[in-house]
XYZ file of C-alpha atoms in Angstrom:
705
model
C 198.472 118.820 109.022
C 197.314 122.017 110.732
C 194.239 122.313 108.498
C 193.456 118.620 108.908
C 193.558 118.838 112.726
C 191.331 121.941 112.780
C 188.888 120.276 110.381
C 188.812 117.174 112.591
C 187.940 119.265 115.674
C 185.101 121.043 113.836
C 183.816 117.686 112.600
C 183.837 116.339 116.159
C 181.924 119.463 117.281
C 179.164 118.861 114.737
C 178.897 115.177 115.674
C 178.816 116.053 119.372
C 175.864 118.429 118.830
C 174.085 115.888 116.605
C 174.453 113.012 119.058
C 173.211 115.209 121.921
C 170.074 116.103 119.940
C 169.634 112.436 118.954
C 169.737 111.337 122.614
C 167.149 113.998 123.549
C 164.926 112.884 120.664
C 165.075 109.243 121.824
C 164.090 110.220 125.362
C 161.235 112.437 124.085
C 160.005 109.586 121.863
C 159.903 107.197 124.831
C 157.897 109.690 126.899
C 155.498 110.243 123.965
C 154.841 106.499 123.623
C 154.151 106.152 127.345
C 151.721 109.086 127.428
C 149.912 107.916 124.273
C 149.508 104.368 125.622
C 148.131 105.689 128.933
C 145.580 107.936 127.188
C 144.677 105.447 124.451
C 141.906 103.696 126.390
C 139.801 106.743 127.326
C 140.592 108.932 124.287
C 141.715 106.446 121.615
C 142.265 108.521 118.418
C 143.109 111.694 120.305
C 145.841 109.853 122.214
C 148.062 109.975 119.089
C 147.869 113.760 118.975
C 148.596 113.873 122.696
C 151.708 111.775 122.071
C 152.883 114.146 119.334
C 152.330 117.176 121.547
C 154.122 115.508 124.464
C 157.098 114.688 122.176
C 157.410 118.322 121.161
C 157.097 119.541 124.755
C 159.642 117.080 126.196
C 162.037 117.664 123.304
C 161.800 121.405 123.828
C 162.417 121.096 127.565
C 165.452 118.816 127.165
C 166.950 120.938 124.395
C 166.422 124.119 126.416
C 168.086 122.634 129.494
C 171.106 121.092 127.721
C 171.521 123.578 124.810
C 173.958 121.449 122.763
C 174.194 124.125 120.065
C 176.132 126.301 122.510
C 179.031 123.833 122.460
C 182.110 125.796 121.352
C 185.474 124.599 120.068
C 187.059 125.475 123.402
C 184.503 123.320 125.251
C 185.151 120.430 122.874
C 188.900 120.775 123.377
C 188.469 120.516 127.137
C 186.412 117.385 126.630
C 189.108 115.892 124.356
C 191.805 116.682 126.886
C 189.940 114.737 129.565
C 189.050 111.819 127.291
C 192.379 111.269 125.496
C 195.577 111.477 127.631
C 197.843 111.411 124.542
C 196.818 114.984 123.772
C 198.647 116.109 126.910
C 195.917 118.738 127.579
C 197.137 120.771 124.610
C 194.327 120.400 122.082
C 193.343 124.045 122.605
C 196.585 125.091 120.830
C 195.136 123.927 117.499
C 192.346 126.513 117.503
C 194.647 129.408 118.415
C 196.198 131.577 115.660
C 199.809 130.657 114.842
C 201.004 134.225 115.378
C 200.047 134.131 119.062
C 202.095 130.995 119.833
C 205.658 131.027 121.139
C 208.321 128.557 120.167
C 207.461 125.967 122.807
C 203.738 126.134 122.028
C 204.447 125.754 118.290
C 206.438 122.592 118.900
C 203.703 121.191 121.142
C 201.011 122.097 118.580
C 202.776 120.198 115.766
C 202.881 117.141 118.037
C 199.198 117.403 119.056
C 197.996 117.868 115.457
C 199.230 114.429 114.529
C 197.361 112.882 117.488
C 194.106 114.717 116.703
C 194.054 113.519 113.118
C 194.127 109.903 114.298
C 191.336 110.306 116.899
C 188.132 108.196 116.412
C 185.176 109.969 114.842
C 182.740 108.986 117.598
C 183.757 109.999 121.148
C 182.862 107.256 123.681
C 181.128 109.549 126.207
C 178.650 110.858 123.621
C 177.930 107.377 122.302
C 177.344 106.179 125.881
C 174.562 108.739 126.331
C 172.985 107.763 123.006
C 173.062 104.063 123.968
C 171.520 104.857 127.337
C 168.720 106.860 125.682
C 168.110 104.003 123.230
C 167.790 101.563 126.140
C 165.243 103.793 127.853
C 163.310 104.038 124.578
C 163.199 100.235 124.297
C 161.957 99.989 127.893
C 159.263 102.613 127.176
C 158.124 100.646 124.097
C 157.804 97.458 126.160
C 155.801 99.248 128.863
C 153.561 100.868 126.243
C 152.851 97.516 124.603
C 152.023 96.015 127.989
C 149.621 98.836 128.882
C 147.880 98.556 125.500
C 147.446 94.824 126.006
C 146.039 95.333 129.505
C 143.727 98.053 128.192
C 142.276 95.655 125.663
C 141.610 92.889 128.183
C 140.740 94.945 131.273
C 137.007 95.002 132.184
C 135.206 98.318 132.130
C 132.878 99.724 134.792
C 129.803 98.208 133.171
C 131.244 94.760 132.521
C 132.553 95.383 128.991
C 136.020 94.967 127.490
C 137.952 97.199 125.111
C 139.341 95.558 121.983
C 140.885 98.282 119.823
C 138.217 100.750 118.839
C 135.342 98.326 119.453
C 133.746 97.701 122.839
C 132.187 94.304 123.307
C 130.131 93.005 126.164
C 131.229 90.598 128.864
C 129.564 87.589 127.330
C 132.013 87.667 124.397
C 134.838 86.965 126.860
C 132.833 84.410 128.859
C 133.205 80.635 128.352
C 130.953 78.926 125.764
C 127.360 78.384 126.818
C 125.651 75.016 127.070
C 122.605 74.859 124.806
C 120.061 72.153 124.069
C 120.997 69.731 121.278
C 117.824 70.653 119.349
C 119.000 74.285 118.936
C 120.886 74.938 115.721
C 121.534 78.670 116.316
C 120.304 81.754 118.096
C 120.325 85.464 117.297
C 119.453 88.042 119.940
C 118.710 91.587 118.829
C 118.990 94.133 121.648
C 117.416 97.509 120.938
C 118.416 100.037 123.611
C 115.875 102.681 124.603
C 115.886 106.000 122.805
C 117.316 107.971 125.750
C 120.640 106.116 125.495
C 121.280 107.188 121.906
C 122.827 103.776 121.141
C 122.084 101.739 118.001
C 120.644 98.237 118.046
C 123.115 95.350 118.291
C 123.031 91.602 117.753
C 124.673 88.650 119.476
C 124.721 84.892 119.196
C 124.593 84.018 122.911
C 121.758 83.656 125.383
C 123.398 85.631 128.204
C 122.009 89.186 128.133
C 123.558 92.415 129.341
C 121.257 95.232 128.269
C 120.202 98.718 129.266
C 117.130 99.271 131.406
C 114.075 99.427 129.152
C 115.759 97.684 126.215
C 113.722 95.455 123.870
C 115.181 91.985 123.257
C 114.123 89.867 120.280
C 114.972 86.131 120.189
C 115.366 84.274 116.880
C 115.958 80.565 117.575
C 116.453 78.011 114.844
C 116.220 74.262 115.521
C 117.822 71.383 113.654
C 114.659 69.242 113.875
C 110.958 69.970 113.859
C 109.647 70.682 117.378
C 106.187 71.353 118.743
C 106.807 74.265 121.133
C 109.597 76.569 122.267
C 109.136 78.549 125.498
C 111.260 80.917 127.559
C 110.918 80.455 131.336
C 111.878 83.600 133.295
C 112.767 83.310 136.988
C 111.090 79.863 137.142
C 107.520 81.204 136.964
C 107.058 83.596 133.987
C 106.621 81.998 130.564
C 107.004 83.521 127.107
C 106.003 81.366 124.153
C 107.888 81.808 120.903
C 105.881 82.093 117.701
C 106.431 79.639 114.867
C 107.582 81.533 111.771
C 108.968 78.784 109.515
C 109.457 75.078 109.851
C 112.425 75.451 112.236
C 112.351 79.172 113.021
C 110.967 80.594 116.292
C 110.831 84.235 117.492
C 109.710 86.250 120.525
C 110.136 89.740 121.945
C 110.264 91.095 125.513
C 110.940 94.391 127.303
C 113.606 94.075 130.011
C 113.085 96.163 133.131
C 114.704 94.087 135.882
C 117.555 91.558 136.186
C 117.087 87.817 136.580
C 117.642 84.588 134.673
C 115.768 82.438 132.175
C 115.750 79.016 130.526
C 114.824 77.722 127.091
C 112.222 74.936 127.070
C 111.845 72.797 123.928
C 109.055 70.257 124.191
C 109.454 70.223 127.984
C 113.261 69.903 128.050
C 114.943 72.722 129.954
C 118.297 74.261 129.154
C 120.875 75.737 131.510
C 120.266 78.957 133.390
C 121.096 82.070 131.366
C 121.836 85.354 133.048
C 120.015 88.654 132.477
C 121.798 91.788 133.648
C 120.099 95.159 133.403
C 122.293 98.264 133.404
C 120.354 100.976 135.188
C 120.544 104.601 134.147
C 122.458 106.576 136.751
C 121.376 109.965 138.024
C 123.171 113.041 136.680
C 126.297 113.942 138.656
C 126.743 117.608 139.610
C 129.949 119.078 140.982
C 129.989 122.708 142.139
C 133.435 124.247 141.664
C 132.525 127.702 142.946
C 131.256 129.329 145.084
C 131.670 127.596 148.420
C 128.667 126.344 150.340
C 128.704 129.388 152.615
C 129.808 132.616 150.937
C 129.942 135.926 152.778
C 130.291 139.176 150.804
C 131.929 141.827 152.953
C 131.513 145.561 152.582
C 133.500 146.874 149.631
C 133.420 143.612 147.669
C 131.568 143.286 144.380
C 128.049 141.927 145.063
C 128.322 139.222 142.422
C 128.265 135.414 142.475
C 129.983 133.328 139.792
C 128.616 129.766 139.653
C 130.896 127.178 138.046
C 129.448 123.675 137.824
C 130.347 120.425 136.095
C 127.360 118.252 135.053
C 127.829 114.731 133.686
C 125.647 111.720 132.923
C 126.288 108.242 131.547
C 123.999 108.732 128.520
C 123.598 112.492 128.150
C 122.476 115.670 129.896
C 119.162 117.164 128.807
C 118.980 120.344 130.896
C 120.425 122.127 133.937
C 118.986 125.059 135.885
C 119.633 127.154 138.984
C 116.786 127.467 141.492
C 117.360 130.469 143.738
C 115.457 131.946 146.690
C 116.045 135.471 148.011
C 115.356 136.039 151.725
C 114.738 139.662 152.723
C 114.103 141.027 156.181
C 114.439 139.329 159.544
C 112.254 137.816 162.230
C 108.557 137.518 161.439
C 108.771 140.048 158.605
C 111.050 137.916 156.435
C 109.974 137.533 152.808
C 111.014 134.977 150.206
C 111.108 135.218 146.431
C 111.881 132.302 144.112
C 113.752 132.725 140.829
C 114.918 130.238 138.204
C 118.101 130.865 136.193
C 119.300 128.987 133.144
C 122.869 128.516 131.993
C 124.002 130.129 128.776
C 124.628 126.731 127.190
C 122.654 124.749 124.660
C 121.865 121.165 125.636
C 120.598 120.116 122.214
C 123.506 117.761 121.530
C 122.903 115.895 124.817
C 126.593 115.546 125.576
C 127.692 113.419 128.502
C 129.529 116.268 130.230
C 129.135 120.038 130.405
C 131.193 122.722 132.117
C 128.640 125.389 133.017
C 129.073 128.941 134.259
C 126.624 131.646 135.237
C 127.166 135.060 136.838
C 124.405 136.409 139.098
C 124.375 140.111 139.993
C 122.826 140.419 143.422
C 121.649 144.054 142.978
C 119.522 142.924 140.018
C 117.666 140.669 142.459
C 116.965 143.747 144.663
C 119.241 142.334 147.341
C 120.476 144.739 149.989
C 122.905 144.420 152.890
C 121.593 141.804 155.289
C 119.745 139.755 152.611
C 120.587 136.151 151.800
C 120.476 134.080 148.624
C 119.753 130.331 148.763
C 120.262 128.375 145.540
C 120.918 124.887 144.198
C 121.671 123.429 140.766
C 119.344 120.805 139.296
C 120.210 118.667 136.277
C 118.045 116.409 134.127
C 119.269 113.602 131.867
C 117.767 112.206 128.686
C 115.777 109.660 130.745
C 114.006 112.538 132.543
C 115.784 111.704 135.775
C 116.621 114.666 137.983
C 119.291 115.287 140.560
C 120.160 118.362 142.584
C 122.944 119.646 144.773
C 122.857 120.799 148.347
C 121.678 124.320 149.081
C 124.375 126.985 148.860
C 124.058 130.228 150.832
C 125.317 133.681 149.836
C 124.864 136.562 152.286
C 125.701 140.269 152.066
C 127.291 141.927 155.083
C 124.945 144.316 156.887
C 127.238 147.189 157.892
C 124.501 148.960 159.856
C 124.003 145.942 162.097
C 127.735 145.414 162.339
C 128.298 148.965 163.616
C 125.458 148.774 166.116
C 126.183 148.852 169.840
C 123.550 146.274 170.809
C 126.030 143.527 171.513
C 128.167 145.789 173.667
C 125.620 147.388 175.967
C 124.183 144.008 176.999
C 125.129 143.098 180.529
C 126.802 139.825 179.592
C 130.577 139.391 179.735
C 131.618 142.873 178.565
C 135.020 142.935 176.850
C 137.726 145.562 177.550
C 137.627 148.906 175.801
C 140.148 148.111 173.106
C 137.883 145.368 171.759
C 135.623 148.128 170.428
C 138.209 150.425 168.772
C 138.085 148.607 165.394
C 134.720 150.256 164.802
C 136.265 153.699 165.156
C 138.980 152.847 162.629
C 136.268 151.906 160.100
C 134.394 155.160 160.702
C 137.587 157.183 160.306
C 138.466 155.340 157.085
C 135.039 156.009 155.568
C 135.286 159.643 156.603
C 138.707 159.899 154.955
C 137.333 158.453 151.703
C 134.530 161.042 151.668
C 136.950 163.926 152.270
C 139.599 162.681 149.850
C 138.771 165.167 147.108
C 138.574 168.167 149.464
C 141.919 167.726 151.237
C 145.442 167.836 149.905
C 147.601 164.882 148.958
C 149.959 165.418 151.893
C 147.091 165.590 154.381
C 145.518 162.500 152.855
C 148.753 160.500 153.180
C 149.323 161.671 156.750
C 145.834 160.636 157.823
C 146.271 157.251 156.077
C 149.519 156.748 157.942
C 147.878 157.721 161.235
C 145.101 155.197 160.639
C 147.724 152.562 159.887
C 149.417 153.383 163.193
C 146.103 153.039 165.046
C 145.501 149.705 163.344
C 148.986 148.569 164.347
C 148.437 149.518 167.999
C 145.168 147.611 168.050
C 146.826 144.574 166.468
C 149.574 144.624 169.106
C 146.987 144.782 171.890
C 145.299 141.686 170.532
C 148.673 140.007 170.149
C 149.127 140.003 173.923
C 146.364 137.401 174.210
C 148.244 135.100 171.829
C 151.646 135.486 173.477
C 153.183 137.806 170.850
C 156.104 139.957 171.888
C 155.602 143.663 172.386
C 157.439 146.245 170.334
C 159.235 148.649 172.636
C 162.550 149.902 173.926
C 162.524 148.164 177.305
C 165.107 145.674 176.029
C 167.793 148.369 175.997
C 167.834 148.495 179.795
C 168.223 144.707 179.967
C 171.108 144.861 177.500
C 172.775 147.557 179.637
C 172.541 145.281 182.652
C 174.169 142.469 180.692
C 177.035 144.773 179.722
C 178.163 145.269 183.289
C 181.303 143.498 184.484
C 179.685 141.726 187.410
C 177.110 140.063 185.089
C 179.713 138.659 182.692
C 179.165 134.922 182.291
C 175.709 134.933 183.927
C 174.001 132.307 181.737
C 170.642 132.603 183.488
C 170.414 136.349 182.748
C 171.398 135.817 179.098
C 168.771 133.065 178.625
C 166.134 135.222 180.298
C 166.899 138.182 178.049
C 167.184 136.500 174.653
C 164.695 133.598 174.778
C 160.952 133.578 174.114
C 158.803 132.314 176.967
C 155.984 130.542 175.153
C 155.604 127.676 177.608
C 153.936 129.564 180.424
C 151.139 127.396 181.813
C 148.972 130.424 182.601
C 149.224 131.778 179.042
C 148.588 128.337 177.568
C 145.197 128.053 179.300
C 144.146 131.689 179.005
C 142.080 131.123 175.853
C 140.548 128.054 174.247
C 142.005 126.729 170.948
C 138.957 127.818 168.926
C 139.160 131.344 170.335
C 142.887 131.476 169.619
C 142.331 130.411 166.023
C 139.728 133.131 165.486
C 141.965 135.732 167.139
C 144.792 134.749 164.786
C 142.456 135.206 161.822
C 141.497 138.632 163.197
C 145.154 139.662 163.488
C 145.705 138.539 159.908
C 142.884 140.763 158.646
C 144.194 143.688 160.726
C 147.638 143.225 159.234
C 146.189 143.308 155.687
C 144.245 146.464 156.517
C 147.346 148.093 158.010
C 149.353 147.243 154.890
C 146.817 148.980 152.605
C 146.675 152.002 154.880
C 150.463 152.292 154.851
C 150.346 152.183 151.039
C 147.742 155.005 151.013
C 144.964 152.714 149.739
C 142.132 153.134 152.268
C 139.490 151.873 149.831
C 141.252 148.492 149.566
C 141.777 148.398 153.346
C 138.077 148.865 154.140
C 136.946 145.232 153.360
C 139.663 143.839 155.642
C 138.650 146.232 158.423
C 135.032 145.124 158.156
C 136.042 141.469 158.183
C 138.182 142.001 161.291
C 135.257 143.705 163.037
C 132.887 140.916 162.027
C 135.256 138.295 163.431
C 135.551 140.258 166.679
C 131.832 140.642 167.053
C 131.264 136.964 166.282
C 133.859 136.096 168.913
C 132.101 138.324 171.427
C 128.715 136.767 170.723
C 130.183 133.284 171.194
C 131.595 134.239 174.583
C 128.267 135.548 175.915
C 126.481 133.384 178.435
C 122.827 133.540 179.448
C 121.028 131.488 182.065
C 117.252 131.734 182.149
C 115.522 132.076 185.496
C 113.255 129.158 186.268
C 110.559 128.796 188.901
C 109.368 125.625 190.580
C 105.783 125.379 191.780
C 105.384 122.217 193.890
C 101.915 120.670 194.270
C 100.021 121.522 197.468
C 100.515 119.163 200.398
C 97.759 117.600 202.481
C 98.651 117.762 206.198
C 96.253 114.943 207.144
C 98.116 112.510 204.865
C 101.603 113.294 206.113
C 103.429 110.668 208.217
C 100.392 108.345 208.134
C 102.139 105.477 206.286
C 99.012 104.663 204.226
C 100.148 102.891 201.020
C 96.846 101.220 200.183
C 96.228 103.323 197.059
C 99.692 102.739 195.640
C 99.776 99.708 193.371
C 102.723 98.059 191.629
C 102.466 98.074 187.815
C 101.978 94.702 186.194
C 102.863 94.214 182.542
C 102.074 90.845 181.022
C 103.349 90.017 177.563
C 103.445 86.746 175.732
C 106.392 86.422 173.384
C 106.691 83.699 170.818
C 109.930 82.838 169.111
C 109.825 83.990 165.495
C 110.551 81.804 162.527
C 114.142 81.953 161.358
C 114.030 82.578 157.616
C 117.657 81.524 157.301
C 117.119 78.141 159.006
C 116.888 76.249 155.703
C 120.109 77.772 154.401
C 121.898 76.996 157.655
C 120.772 73.362 157.480
C 121.843 73.209 153.834
C 125.326 74.430 154.799
C 125.593 71.603 157.339
C 124.397 69.019 154.800
C 127.015 70.194 152.296
C 129.713 69.724 154.919
C 128.461 66.214 155.699
C 128.309 65.301 152.004
C 132.111 65.158 151.986
C 131.949 61.914 154.002
C 128.503 60.371 153.299
C 125.892 60.262 150.565
C 122.815 62.482 150.494
C 119.602 61.060 151.945
C 116.061 61.825 150.836
C 115.562 64.274 153.726
C 118.831 66.017 152.823
C 117.739 66.424 149.215
C 114.428 67.904 150.397
C 116.259 70.563 152.414
C 118.579 71.284 149.486
C 115.542 71.750 147.208
C 114.127 74.340 149.611
C 117.521 76.054 149.720
C 117.594 76.065 145.905
C 114.251 77.887 145.861
C 115.555 80.584 148.216
C 118.732 81.007 146.164
C 116.638 81.221 142.987
C 114.701 84.140 144.477
C 117.963 85.897 145.207
C 119.297 85.051 141.734
C 116.339 86.812 140.134
C 117.549 90.064 141.735
C 121.320 89.443 141.617
C 122.012 86.873 138.890
C 125.723 87.606 138.751
C 126.213 86.373 142.331
C 123.724 83.515 142.863
C 122.989 82.110 139.397
C 126.010 79.779 139.322
C 125.075 78.447 142.759
C 121.518 77.650 141.617
C 122.855 75.712 138.630
C 125.385 73.858 140.767
C 122.699 72.949 143.320
C 120.443 71.561 140.600
C 123.261 69.451 139.207
C 123.896 68.119 142.704
C 120.236 67.122 143.136
C 119.933 65.431 139.741
C 123.172 63.448 140.017
C 124.291 61.175 142.839
C 127.911 62.381 142.648
C 128.779 65.635 144.423
C 131.501 67.607 142.647
C 133.895 69.581 144.916
C 133.691 72.640 142.651
C 129.873 72.686 142.843
C 130.009 72.303 146.620
C 132.422 75.236 146.900
C 130.211 77.490 144.725
C 127.084 76.643 146.748
C 128.809 77.187 150.101
C 130.075 80.628 149.021
C 126.578 81.659 147.882
C 125.016 80.471 151.156
C 127.615 82.381 153.182
C 126.771 85.560 151.260
C 123.054 84.991 151.902
C 123.397 84.527 155.652
C 123.597 87.670 157.803
C 126.827 88.411 159.600
C 126.718 87.237 163.210
C 127.381 89.801 165.911
C 129.265 88.705 169.000
C 127.467 89.870 172.167
C 128.538 89.444 175.806
C 126.897 86.635 177.772
C 126.989 85.725 181.468
C 129.414 83.093 182.598
C 127.947 79.737 183.540
C 127.344 79.458 187.301
C 128.856 76.518 189.112
C 126.694 74.415 191.425
C 127.293 75.253 195.109
C 125.670 72.012 196.384
C 123.359 73.992 198.729
C 126.197 75.659 200.637
C 124.752 79.166 200.173
C 121.375 78.110 201.561
C 122.899 76.477 204.642
C 125.143 79.496 205.234
C 122.076 81.778 205.142
C 120.257 79.556 207.662
C 123.203 79.622 210.042
C 123.253 83.408 209.901
C 119.588 83.563 210.911
C 120.311 81.515 214.059
């Protein structure tokens, strides 16, 4: 019985570990299916590998967190004690050696062994977790199937639909077309231009969605012998089909603009068929680094790393960097243009490239104070070009930064401690030059002294931002609080231990922009002080220069200059003064004849009113004339935007040919007319004046009496 109980506990341990791993595997499988279904539409075949990788990652994370293999016999016994009350919390006695048990424990063990042998082989808590994981897996499978179904029937950006691994155009999902009864079949061969890299395709519908510059070939077969077959484009361009066999007709045309067309067989016209032209988009360029304005401080590496992402809908042919170096200042500035190429081959004409190029500024003979202007230009396979905005990279001119020109000018001179950052920079550079000639102890002491000077300067600037001072004046206040007569004085305690940041005078001392720049200056000073305290003056030097540059920029912003202006009035003529002669002063007369312009939307507005009246009365001859003119205007718009106005043109023609007005046709035409009309802008207008019956005139006459 003892061996049987111990064997049963070990068996339960193995099943516990196995069920835990099974539950983790079910959860990882559900996550893998969800990720694969999400990535199936853009990546398709690679989505399966992404699902496998995600399964391994999720399974590894869950197993690492739970660690079921670390389940010991003692842990399992505690679980059994909680789950089964008949064990009387004594299942741990079974795994103990018999020599370590006393008489009472031996009696209890013999009782528990019988209960353990009759325990079920599948603990309920473990099975509950497995069932829960299986339910989540079923939910994940349902969601994955739903996303795959939506991915197949969801329209793409260019009007297509995804069905498995094959992309079809929108006309395959459109309703059946209405063709002439003489047409037995049609085959359209669309040959995309060479820059797209797409093969030729065929379709059996008249509606065309093709790339710009594609060549379309029509092959129309008739069920009877006909005399002529013609294609009518946009109601005025005709293309006659050539007679190949007894009932076979063919024609070819280059598509460069959207519109619509009809098939004419012996004078009988078909419905309107749509022509959509997909234009080639310009290459898209995204600059990841550097920023638009990059400033290289003293001590930084004079190097620019350009990271760019170039993409195009059909393929990228080339990408280059056009740079201009500006040297000098004022009238002596000189410019030099340079063209850089990326170290990437564009022979495959991929749709996306991640490009990188490193430019060493010293190789361009750039010195402190010079600037580099550059932009990235990309070209696609259709020879279309696009470029980014100009990016600027400048090198800090330390000689100009250390000059005293901005300080000796008599315009809003700052206090003395606004100029001490320059001395810290000079002392740091001097320390770096003398590093090899002085001892280590002297070097560290001087670094520490410079850090102390930087700290004192930072604290002086902190006064302008309301920072607390570091000092020992608080000890005297604490001594005053310790006296017996001040015990319980709440006002003195609040005054001593609270920060006074709500002073109105301090709040308006500096403007928000100045405060923000001062905070940035204190941040750079703190970084410089940290490096100096760590005996790294070379690393502290760039932060010192940046702090000085921010201070000098702040000082230049606060300068004010008002130019002196002189006023030279014209000479006066004493003989003309006070004479009151206004004979030579004439009032300007401006005559202009304005004629009301023709409203080009008047016909459409009248057509909208006629459509509203057609709900209650039949169309007259004059109404049909106005609707014909409106149909011509909508046809012009349909030639440019067939997807919006082509249905309205067809509905309007059906309305004119038949005496019955269908509500669906009326709704389509009204929506198209509303899109054609400009949006009305509400403008203020004067209120209508009420008639005063001559009271104002009589009141004025009475006043004159």
